[in-house]
Tab-separated table of C-alpha atoms in Angstrom:
chain	number	residue	atom	x	y	z
A	1	MET	CA	-24.061	-12.076	53.603
A	2	ARG	CA	-25.991	-12.463	50.490
A	3	THR	CA	-26.079	-9.833	48.014
A	4	PHE	CA	-28.984	-8.605	45.432
A	5	ARG	CA	-28.553	-7.664	41.797
A	6	ARG	CA	-31.009	-5.888	39.663
A	7	PHE	CA	-31.918	-6.983	36.456
A	8	VAL	CA	-33.536	-5.388	33.489
A	9	SER	CA	-35.914	-7.722	31.137
A	10	ARG	CA	-38.835	-6.958	29.062
A	11	VAL	CA	-40.582	-10.125	30.296
A	12	VAL	CA	-40.738	-10.202	34.214
A	13	VAL	CA	-42.206	-12.197	36.694
A	14	PHE	CA	-42.982	-13.263	40.274
A	15	PHE	CA	-45.080	-12.341	43.245
A	16	VAL	CA	-46.147	-12.054	46.666
A	17	SER	CA	-47.293	-11.193	50.036
A	18	SER	CA	-46.396	-10.868	53.616
A	19	ALA	CA	-48.880	-13.189	55.070
A	20	ALA	CA	-48.500	-12.461	58.823
A	21	SER	CA	-48.597	-8.766	58.670
A	22	LEU	CA	-51.642	-8.390	56.350
A	23	CYS	CA	-53.532	-11.033	58.236
A	24	ALA	CA	-52.767	-8.957	61.557
A	25	GLN	CA	-54.149	-5.734	59.909
A	26	LEU	CA	-57.269	-7.191	58.439
A	27	ASP	CA	-58.016	-9.920	61.152
A	28	ILE	CA	-60.357	-11.099	58.212
A	29	ARG	CA	-59.258	-15.026	58.614
A	30	ASP	CA	-59.894	-15.253	62.257
A	31	GLY	CA	-62.874	-17.682	62.681
A	32	LEU	CA	-63.147	-18.605	59.141
A	33	VAL	CA	-64.673	-22.088	58.816
A	34	PHE	CA	-64.947	-22.539	55.202
A	35	GLN	CA	-64.711	-20.287	52.102
A	36	TYR	CA	-65.757	-21.065	48.550
A	37	ALA	CA	-64.202	-18.522	46.048
A	38	LEU	CA	-66.000	-20.477	43.028
A	39	ASP	CA	-63.109	-19.265	40.734
A	40	GLU	CA	-62.604	-22.483	39.193
A	41	THR	CA	-62.591	-22.654	35.476
A	42	GLU	CA	-63.442	-26.254	34.950
A	43	GLY	CA	-64.455	-29.422	36.410
A	44	THR	CA	-67.347	-30.193	39.137
A	45	THR	CA	-65.666	-29.514	42.392
A	46	ALA	CA	-65.647	-26.380	44.217
A	47	ASN	CA	-62.559	-26.138	46.751
A	48	ASP	CA	-62.636	-24.895	50.034
A	49	ALA	CA	-59.857	-22.123	50.504
A	50	ILE	CA	-59.313	-23.690	54.258
A	51	GLY	CA	-58.747	-26.981	52.392
A	52	SER	CA	-61.228	-29.251	54.474
A	53	TYR	CA	-64.611	-29.281	52.809
A	54	PRO	CA	-64.594	-29.484	48.921
A	55	LEU	CA	-68.118	-29.360	47.485
A	56	ARG	CA	-69.672	-31.724	44.705
A	57	TYR	CA	-71.793	-30.233	41.843
A	58	TRP	CA	-75.162	-31.770	41.036
A	59	GLY	CA	-77.055	-31.097	37.939
A	60	GLY	CA	-74.665	-31.284	35.156
A	61	THR	CA	-71.519	-29.227	34.358
A	62	PRO	CA	-71.269	-26.087	36.288
A	63	GLN	CA	-71.027	-22.832	34.142
A	64	TRP	CA	-67.806	-21.098	35.459
A	65	GLN	CA	-67.822	-17.562	34.432
A	66	GLN	CA	-64.841	-16.039	36.227
A	67	PRO	CA	-65.685	-15.219	38.861
A	68	GLY	CA	-68.285	-17.269	40.205
A	69	VAL	CA	-70.589	-20.198	38.761
A	70	PHE	CA	-73.825	-19.632	37.098
A	71	PHE	CA	-76.995	-21.426	38.184
A	72	HIS	CA	-79.707	-21.300	35.590
A	73	ALA	CA	-82.148	-24.111	36.256
A	74	ALA	CA	-83.335	-26.563	38.768
A	75	ASN	CA	-81.266	-29.240	40.420
A	76	GLN	CA	-78.039	-27.353	39.977
A	77	HIS	CA	-75.973	-26.772	43.315
A	78	PHE	CA	-72.848	-27.800	45.169
A	79	PHE	CA	-73.226	-30.034	48.307
A	80	LYS	CA	-71.448	-31.549	50.988
A	81	PHE	CA	-73.115	-33.871	53.375
A	82	SER	CA	-72.394	-33.432	57.185
A	83	ASP	CA	-69.466	-35.834	57.778
A	84	GLY	CA	-66.770	-34.145	59.435
A	85	VAL	CA	-68.122	-30.541	58.973
A	86	PRO	CA	-68.022	-28.290	62.265
A	87	SER	CA	-71.449	-27.530	63.631
A	88	LEU	CA	-72.122	-23.732	63.999
A	89	ARG	CA	-73.050	-22.588	67.486
A	90	GLU	CA	-75.016	-19.330	68.194
A	91	THR	CA	-72.317	-17.159	66.803
A	92	PHE	CA	-71.654	-16.969	63.097
A	93	THR	CA	-71.314	-14.984	59.913
A	94	MET	CA	-72.438	-15.999	56.653
A	95	SER	CA	-71.515	-13.853	53.343
A	96	ALA	CA	-71.373	-13.986	49.635
A	97	TRP	CA	-71.471	-12.152	46.412
A	98	VAL	CA	-74.695	-12.859	44.536
A	99	ARG	CA	-76.159	-11.661	41.381
A	100	SER	CA	-79.995	-12.732	41.071
A	101	ASP	CA	-81.272	-13.100	37.848
A	102	ASN	CA	-85.065	-13.866	38.770
A	103	THR	CA	-87.404	-11.266	40.586
A	104	THR	CA	-89.784	-13.597	42.417
A	105	GLY	CA	-89.708	-16.524	44.593
A	106	TRP	CA	-87.032	-18.177	47.256
A	107	ARG	CA	-83.750	-18.676	46.049
A	108	GLY	CA	-81.125	-20.414	48.262
A	109	VAL	CA	-77.686	-18.992	48.488
A	110	LEU	CA	-76.272	-21.071	51.301
A	111	ASP	CA	-78.038	-23.664	53.344
A	112	MET	CA	-76.640	-25.412	56.345
A	113	TYR	CA	-79.498	-27.617	57.220
A	114	SER	CA	-80.077	-25.426	60.481
A	115	VAL	CA	-79.705	-21.986	59.106
A	116	ALA	CA	-79.903	-20.779	55.584
A	117	MET	CA	-79.375	-17.630	53.716
A	118	LEU	CA	-81.802	-16.842	50.808
A	119	VAL	CA	-83.016	-14.189	48.453
A	120	ILE	CA	-86.770	-13.991	48.764
A	121	ASP	CA	-88.439	-11.604	46.370
A	122	GLY	CA	-85.544	-9.244	46.531
A	123	LYS	CA	-85.024	-9.178	50.324
A	124	LEU	CA	-81.866	-11.014	51.926
A	125	VAL	CA	-83.333	-13.657	54.530
A	126	LEU	CA	-81.970	-15.666	57.284
A	127	GLU	CA	-84.080	-19.075	57.806
A	128	ASN	CA	-83.415	-20.408	61.294
A	129	ARG	CA	-84.290	-23.943	61.287
A	130	GLY	CA	-82.823	-24.792	64.610
A	131	ASP	CA	-84.490	-26.863	67.504
A	132	PRO	CA	-86.653	-24.973	68.690
A	133	PHE	CA	-87.343	-22.547	65.971
A	134	PHE	CA	-87.071	-18.932	67.093
A	135	ASN	CA	-88.878	-16.333	64.914
A	136	GLU	CA	-88.204	-12.553	64.762
A	137	ALA	CA	-90.297	-11.969	67.634
A	138	GLY	CA	-88.228	-14.106	69.977
A	139	SER	CA	-90.857	-16.643	70.414
A	140	THR	CA	-90.835	-20.134	68.804
A	141	GLY	CA	-92.294	-20.654	65.348
A	142	PHE	CA	-91.416	-20.004	61.967
A	143	GLY	CA	-87.877	-18.694	61.840
A	144	ASN	CA	-87.622	-16.373	58.944
A	145	THR	CA	-86.108	-12.889	59.355
A	146	ASP	CA	-85.309	-10.384	56.340
A	147	SER	CA	-83.606	-7.493	55.405
A	148	THR	CA	-84.990	-4.092	54.969
A	149	GLY	CA	-83.358	-3.002	51.868
A	150	THR	CA	-83.525	-5.152	48.668
A	151	LEU	CA	-81.247	-6.270	45.906
A	152	GLU	CA	-81.207	-4.919	42.505
A	153	TRP	CA	-81.734	-7.717	39.959
A	154	GLY	CA	-78.981	-8.510	37.417
A	155	THR	CA	-76.208	-6.667	39.423
A	156	TRP	CA	-73.481	-8.142	41.733
A	157	HIS	CA	-74.040	-7.384	45.461
A	158	HIS	CA	-72.053	-8.399	48.486
A	159	VAL	CA	-74.506	-9.838	51.309
A	160	ALA	CA	-73.754	-10.851	54.773
A	161	ILE	CA	-75.954	-11.991	57.849
A	162	SER	CA	-74.139	-12.223	61.257
A	163	ASN	CA	-75.614	-13.594	64.575
A	164	ASN	CA	-74.064	-13.582	68.063
A	165	GLY	CA	-76.758	-15.661	69.684
A	166	SER	CA	-79.269	-12.669	70.724
A	167	ARG	CA	-79.217	-10.435	67.534
A	168	THR	CA	-79.143	-10.838	63.914
A	169	ARG	CA	-77.331	-8.023	61.685
A	170	PHE	CA	-78.133	-7.736	57.827
A	171	PHE	CA	-75.468	-6.408	55.303
A	172	ILE	CA	-75.691	-5.236	51.945
A	173	ASP	CA	-73.061	-4.087	49.826
A	174	GLY	CA	-70.782	-3.331	53.051
A	175	GLU	CA	-73.450	-1.477	54.859
A	176	MET	CA	-75.542	-2.794	57.921
A	177	ASP	CA	-79.205	-2.858	56.868
A	178	ARG	CA	-80.864	-3.950	59.812
A	179	GLU	CA	-80.351	-5.275	63.190
A	180	VAL	CA	-82.882	-7.669	64.942
A	181	VAL	CA	-82.876	-8.763	68.581
A	182	HIS	CA	-83.846	-12.437	68.451
A	183	GLN	CA	-82.512	-15.907	69.143
A	184	VAL	CA	-80.840	-18.225	66.786
A	185	ILE	CA	-79.977	-21.841	67.828
A	186	PRO	CA	-78.467	-23.939	64.911
A	187	ASN	CA	-78.802	-27.527	64.863
A	188	GLN	CA	-75.581	-30.080	65.574
A	189	THR	CA	-75.868	-31.418	61.957
A	190	VAL	CA	-74.676	-29.377	59.170
A	191	ASP	CA	-74.717	-30.061	55.394
A	192	ILE	CA	-73.239	-27.399	53.214
A	193	GLN	CA	-75.201	-26.577	50.073
A	194	VAL	CA	-74.523	-23.539	47.801
A	195	GLY	CA	-77.346	-22.696	45.125
A	196	ARG	CA	-80.185	-24.163	46.931
A	197	ARG	CA	-82.452	-24.181	49.903
A	198	ASP	CA	-83.135	-27.831	50.993
A	199	VAL	CA	-86.276	-28.299	53.436
A	200	GLY	CA	-89.862	-28.951	52.492
A	201	ALA	CA	-90.233	-27.264	49.115
A	202	ILE	CA	-86.438	-27.392	47.282
A	203	ASP	CA	-85.771	-23.674	46.218
A	204	TYR	CA	-82.845	-23.108	43.835
A	205	PHE	CA	-80.937	-20.073	42.983
A	206	HIS	CA	-81.245	-18.479	39.664
A	207	GLY	CA	-78.215	-16.273	38.944
A	208	ALA	CA	-74.558	-16.131	39.696
A	209	ILE	CA	-72.943	-16.863	43.247
A	210	ARG	CA	-69.081	-16.333	44.237
A	211	ASP	CA	-66.949	-16.256	47.470
A	212	VAL	CA	-69.114	-18.046	50.011
A	213	ARG	CA	-67.766	-17.654	53.437
A	214	VAL	CA	-68.785	-18.831	56.840
A	215	TYR	CA	-67.215	-17.611	60.215
A	216	ASN	CA	-67.623	-18.970	63.528
A	217	ARG	CA	-67.939	-15.550	65.061
A	218	GLU	CA	-69.786	-12.347	64.503
A	219	LEU	CA	-68.081	-10.098	62.147
A	220	THR	CA	-67.994	-6.408	62.895
A	221	PRO	CA	-69.433	-3.989	60.363
A	222	SER	CA	-65.997	-2.777	59.649
A	223	GLU	CA	-64.948	-6.308	58.962
A	224	VAL	CA	-67.825	-7.094	56.592
A	225	GLY	CA	-66.814	-3.813	54.792
A	226	ILE	CA	-63.352	-5.163	54.034
A	227	LEU	CA	-65.270	-8.042	52.369
A	228	HIS	CA	-67.342	-5.861	50.313
A	229	GLU	CA	-64.360	-3.385	49.613
A	230	PRO	CA	-60.894	-4.628	50.063
A	231	PRO	CA	-58.629	-2.205	51.400
A	232	ASN	CA	-56.516	0.142	49.339
A	233	PRO	CA	-53.909	-1.912	47.495
A	234	ASP	CA	-51.213	0.574	48.321
A	235	GLU	CA	-51.612	-0.203	51.923
A	236	THR	CA	-51.447	-4.129	51.267
A	237	MET	CA	-49.548	-6.390	49.005
A	238	ALA	CA	-52.537	-6.964	46.621
A	239	GLY	CA	-51.978	-7.271	43.131
A	240	LEU	CA	-49.468	-8.570	40.526
A	241	TRP	CA	-45.924	-8.852	41.367
A	242	VAL	CA	-42.587	-9.350	39.090
A	243	GLY	CA	-39.538	-10.562	40.652
A	244	GLU	CA	-36.294	-12.268	39.446
A	245	MET	CA	-34.391	-14.952	41.289
A	246	GLU	CA	-30.723	-15.638	41.426
A	247	LEU	CA	-30.168	-19.005	42.562
A	248	ASN	CA	-26.518	-19.172	43.364
A	249	GLU	CA	-26.263	-21.930	46.123
A	250	VAL	CA	-26.760	-25.904	45.931
A	251	LYS	CA	-27.028	-28.250	48.717
A	252	ASN	CA	-24.635	-31.401	48.582
A	253	VAL	CA	-26.942	-34.637	48.659
A	254	THR	CA	-24.259	-36.635	50.301
A	255	THR	CA	-23.440	-34.060	53.329
A	256	GLY	CA	-26.670	-31.985	53.097
A	257	GLU	CA	-24.513	-28.905	53.535
A	258	TRP	CA	-24.859	-25.943	51.295
A	259	GLY	CA	-22.323	-24.531	48.922
A	260	GLU	CA	-21.766	-21.892	46.426
A	261	ALA	CA	-22.953	-22.903	42.867
A	262	GLY	CA	-20.413	-22.959	39.947
A	263	SER	CA	-22.299	-20.193	38.171
A	264	PRO	CA	-25.804	-18.599	39.236
A	265	PHE	CA	-29.039	-19.571	37.617
A	266	TYR	CA	-31.608	-16.822	36.940
A	267	SER	CA	-35.294	-18.092	37.406
A	268	LYS	CA	-38.655	-16.166	37.015
A	269	ALA	CA	-42.233	-16.900	37.790
A	270	ILE	CA	-45.352	-14.521	38.278
A	271	VAL	CA	-47.606	-14.222	41.469
A	272	TYR	CA	-50.924	-12.615	42.046
A	273	SER	CA	-52.206	-11.786	45.451
A	274	ASP	CA	-55.665	-10.737	46.598
A	275	ALA	CA	-56.494	-8.352	49.595
A	276	VAL	CA	-56.814	-11.380	51.956
A	277	GLU	CA	-53.719	-13.264	50.953
A	278	ASN	CA	-55.101	-15.871	48.682
A	279	MET	CA	-52.039	-16.289	46.434
A	280	LEU	CA	-51.636	-17.749	43.105
A	281	LEU	CA	-48.427	-18.764	41.040
A	282	LEU	CA	-49.329	-17.860	37.372
A	283	GLN	CA	-48.082	-19.203	34.067
A	284	GLU	CA	-48.532	-15.812	32.381
A	285	ALA	CA	-50.551	-12.755	32.647
A	286	THR	CA	-51.732	-10.039	30.312
A	287	LEU	CA	-52.762	-6.582	31.645
A	288	MET	CA	-55.880	-5.400	30.196
A	289	ARG	CA	-58.624	-2.997	30.815
A	290	THR	CA	-62.298	-3.832	31.395
A	291	ARG	CA	-65.119	-2.327	29.051
A	292	GLY	CA	-68.253	-0.817	29.920
A	293	GLY	CA	-68.932	1.559	32.918
A	294	GLU	CA	-65.669	3.026	34.566
A	295	PRO	CA	-62.616	0.900	32.798
A	296	ARG	CA	-60.401	-0.818	35.534
A	297	GLU	CA	-57.226	-2.375	34.840
A	298	ALA	CA	-57.561	-6.339	34.931
A	299	ILE	CA	-55.067	-9.279	35.184
A	300	ILE	CA	-56.187	-12.054	32.600
A	301	THR	CA	-54.615	-15.548	32.763
A	302	GLN	CA	-56.387	-17.366	29.956
A	303	ALA	CA	-55.370	-16.400	26.466
A	304	ASN	CA	-59.156	-17.062	25.246
A	305	LEU	CA	-60.321	-14.383	27.586
A	306	VAL	CA	-58.114	-11.472	26.266
A	307	ALA	CA	-60.459	-10.602	23.301
A	308	ASN	CA	-63.131	-9.449	25.815
A	309	TYR	CA	-61.081	-6.619	27.170
A	310	ASP	CA	-59.064	-3.518	26.032
A	311	GLY	CA	-55.577	-2.938	25.703
A	312	ILE	CA	-53.450	-0.682	27.797
A	313	VAL	CA	-50.389	0.278	25.991
A	314	PRO	CA	-50.149	2.022	22.492
A	315	ARG	CA	-48.806	-0.083	19.560
A	316	GLY	CA	-48.967	2.039	16.435
A	317	ASP	CA	-52.640	3.114	16.265
A	318	LYS	CA	-53.779	0.207	18.555
A	319	LEU	CA	-54.165	-0.126	22.231
A	320	VAL	CA	-52.624	-3.826	23.177
A	321	GLY	CA	-52.270	-5.667	26.465
A	322	MET	CA	-49.111	-5.933	28.463
A	323	ARG	CA	-48.273	-9.628	28.471
A	324	ILE	CA	-45.936	-11.297	31.178
A	325	SER	CA	-44.718	-14.718	30.995
A	326	SER	CA	-42.428	-17.277	32.655
A	327	ALA	CA	-40.520	-19.825	30.679
A	328	THR	CA	-38.461	-21.094	33.798
A	329	PHE	CA	-41.409	-22.404	35.932
A	330	PRO	CA	-43.968	-24.015	33.462
A	331	LEU	CA	-47.238	-24.936	34.966
A	332	PRO	CA	-49.840	-27.591	34.090
A	333	SER	CA	-52.639	-25.034	33.929
A	334	ASP	CA	-52.740	-21.151	34.033
A	335	LYS	CA	-52.661	-20.970	37.654
A	336	VAL	CA	-51.799	-23.112	41.067
A	337	ALA	CA	-52.671	-21.719	44.275
A	338	PHE	CA	-50.081	-21.569	47.032
A	339	ALA	CA	-50.884	-23.783	50.081
A	340	GLY	CA	-52.537	-21.823	52.825
A	341	THR	CA	-53.328	-18.216	52.975
A	342	GLY	CA	-50.347	-16.794	54.898
A	343	SER	CA	-49.977	-17.651	58.432
A	344	GLY	CA	-46.329	-16.743	58.542
A	345	ASP	CA	-43.714	-14.986	56.603
A	346	GLU	CA	-42.853	-18.178	54.516
A	347	ILE	CA	-44.982	-19.614	51.617
A	348	ALA	CA	-44.611	-22.442	49.274
A	349	VAL	CA	-46.378	-24.219	46.321
A	350	SER	CA	-45.516	-27.537	44.776
A	351	VAL	CA	-46.138	-28.259	40.974
A	352	THR	CA	-46.211	-31.703	39.390
A	353	LEU	CA	-45.747	-32.166	35.541
A	354	PRO	CA	-46.334	-35.644	34.371
A	355	ALA	CA	-43.585	-37.264	32.274
A	356	ALA	CA	-45.451	-36.759	28.985
A	357	HIS	CA	-46.700	-33.111	29.929
A	358	PRO	CA	-45.721	-31.002	27.003
A	359	LYS	CA	-44.750	-28.308	29.284
A	360	ASN	CA	-42.272	-30.728	31.306
A	361	PRO	CA	-38.602	-29.304	30.552
A	362	PHE	CA	-37.176	-32.776	31.693
A	363	ARG	CA	-39.245	-34.918	29.252
A	364	HIS	CA	-36.124	-37.120	28.199
A	365	LYS	CA	-34.409	-39.656	30.649
A	366	TYR	CA	-30.826	-39.185	29.927
A	367	HIS	CA	-30.637	-37.287	26.580
A	368	PRO	CA	-32.816	-35.245	24.821
A	369	ASP	CA	-33.429	-38.046	21.906
A	370	LEU	CA	-34.974	-40.252	24.118
A	371	GLY	CA	-38.826	-40.237	24.419
A	372	ILE	CA	-38.875	-41.545	27.926
A	373	GLY	CA	-39.921	-38.786	30.507
A	374	ARG	CA	-39.762	-38.326	34.058
A	375	GLU	CA	-42.459	-37.132	36.265
A	376	ILE	CA	-41.160	-34.193	38.407
A	377	THR	CA	-42.633	-32.187	41.240
A	378	ARG	CA	-41.006	-28.690	41.862
A	379	THR	CA	-41.517	-26.934	45.143
A	380	LEU	CA	-41.048	-23.262	45.503
A	381	THR	CA	-40.559	-21.527	48.788
A	382	ILE	CA	-40.421	-17.892	49.327
A	383	ASP	CA	-38.933	-16.818	52.802
A	384	TRP	CA	-39.453	-12.936	53.287
A	385	GLU	CA	-36.521	-11.014	54.805
A	386	ASP	CA	-38.683	-8.319	56.522
A	387	GLU	CA	-42.309	-7.989	57.585
A	388	ASP	CA	-42.766	-4.556	56.541
A	389	LEU	CA	-45.358	-3.825	53.760
A	390	PRO	CA	-43.412	-2.368	50.774
A	391	THR	CA	-43.357	1.633	50.616
A	392	ASP	CA	-41.284	1.510	47.355
A	393	GLY	CA	-43.111	-1.252	45.514
A	394	GLN	CA	-40.175	-3.587	46.013
A	395	ARG	CA	-39.777	-6.468	48.436
A	396	ARG	CA	-36.754	-8.750	49.000
A	397	ALA	CA	-36.814	-12.476	49.845
A	398	VAL	CA	-34.770	-15.782	50.178
A	399	VAL	CA	-36.058	-18.257	47.722
A	400	SER	CA	-35.560	-21.848	47.372
A	401	GLU	CA	-36.690	-24.853	45.217
A	402	ARG	CA	-36.611	-28.532	45.635
A	403	ILE	CA	-36.976	-31.051	42.495
A	404	THR	CA	-37.881	-34.659	43.027
A	405	GLY	CA	-38.235	-37.277	40.377
A	406	LEU	CA	-35.377	-36.095	37.932
A	407	HIS	CA	-32.787	-37.771	40.049
A	408	LYS	CA	-32.658	-40.422	42.686
A	409	ASP	CA	-31.964	-37.766	45.279
A	410	THR	CA	-33.930	-34.485	46.051
A	411	LEU	CA	-32.107	-31.690	44.379
A	412	GLU	CA	-32.245	-28.399	46.119
A	413	VAL	CA	-30.999	-24.847	45.079
A	414	ARG	CA	-31.419	-21.494	46.732
A	415	GLY	CA	-30.744	-17.890	46.318
A	416	THR	CA	-32.176	-14.362	46.789
A	417	ALA	CA	-35.020	-12.291	44.841
A	418	VAL	CA	-36.262	-8.886	44.344
A	419	PHE	CA	-39.833	-8.427	43.909
A	420	ALA	CA	-41.550	-5.379	42.227
A	421	ARG	CA	-45.210	-4.836	42.048
A	422	VAL	CA	-46.268	-4.132	38.383
A	423	SER	CA	-50.128	-3.656	38.994
A	424	THR	CA	-52.462	-3.179	42.097
A	425	SER	CA	-55.344	-4.463	40.319
A	426	GLN	CA	-57.439	-7.156	41.896
A	427	LEU	CA	-59.412	-8.144	39.218
A	428	LEU	CA	-58.390	-11.563	38.172
A	429	ASN	CA	-60.376	-12.527	35.140
A	430	PRO	CA	-63.419	-10.614	36.010
């Protein structure tokens, strides 16, 4: 029988989310072939949330703008050639958030060789380049089909195109704009390109793109609505969670048996979860408020961005942010993604700190006066004790940690944790 203890602290930390229950509720991961959140802050690679098809950037250094990436000139796009990418059949859904900054011309959002999603003179367009081509009338010919509505320039819009083999549906900002009965036959070869259309004349996007997704099924209108407007966070575990862990058991490296620790160790961490269970372990977070329009609470993980927002709590005659940080689980960057998106009730994340990393708490070899460090890897696992969504803003879990590199044997400890939600905001570095 494990017992839970409550703690009072000015600095709190941790996370999380019940993967299975939320995925079952939203069913938004079913059929997801790849997803590019485009939420990196540096580098030239866009990672696939599914983990299989990273994209390389072509045309210099991406202008990451949190969220999304800004394309401002020709020859700027992400791409991956067709090796290993599954081919689409007649049924698919393509979606993305776009902010177009050019009023005329053809602008490629997502190109997959046989089908492409474009913005052409303000219209959302599906280009069908299958063999044979099928046009909107259902006969063979040039395969462009477009939306009825147009996109406002300089404004973020969520766009989606779905097809079930005999009809195409266009969605703008979560609402179905148009349904067209016609045939689309994708080719077998698939090249993924984000930010340009690549056939004949090459057409580059001007503006920003984020959260590009492709499903191998036709999403329903209600599911597309979820992509545009995530569910009420009170009905999910989206937001920022603070937890305190009491690690009071240790595994014997010789026998492999768990036993009570001589004294418990109290550890903290910070975790963010969005509405579809993409989860991040954070080094620190500051709760701020956006400027302009209707102010909304935002979660900021980078200190250099704090000045772009307004505070939320009074200090004297000023409003300041509410800062949350962790000293017991240092990270090499401001955030690290948990593996997967929550296919069950147990989630884990591994963090490696090089021997000389300034945040490595074990830089010494045998004594603090020695300068020889140890590269260590810490794996944190969270196993939820129930599947119910929280009704009181708290959730309990069994937590464990594995440390390799510090000792010849792997060190393992475990204990219990109580998590409390400190913010329902889903705006992470907006």
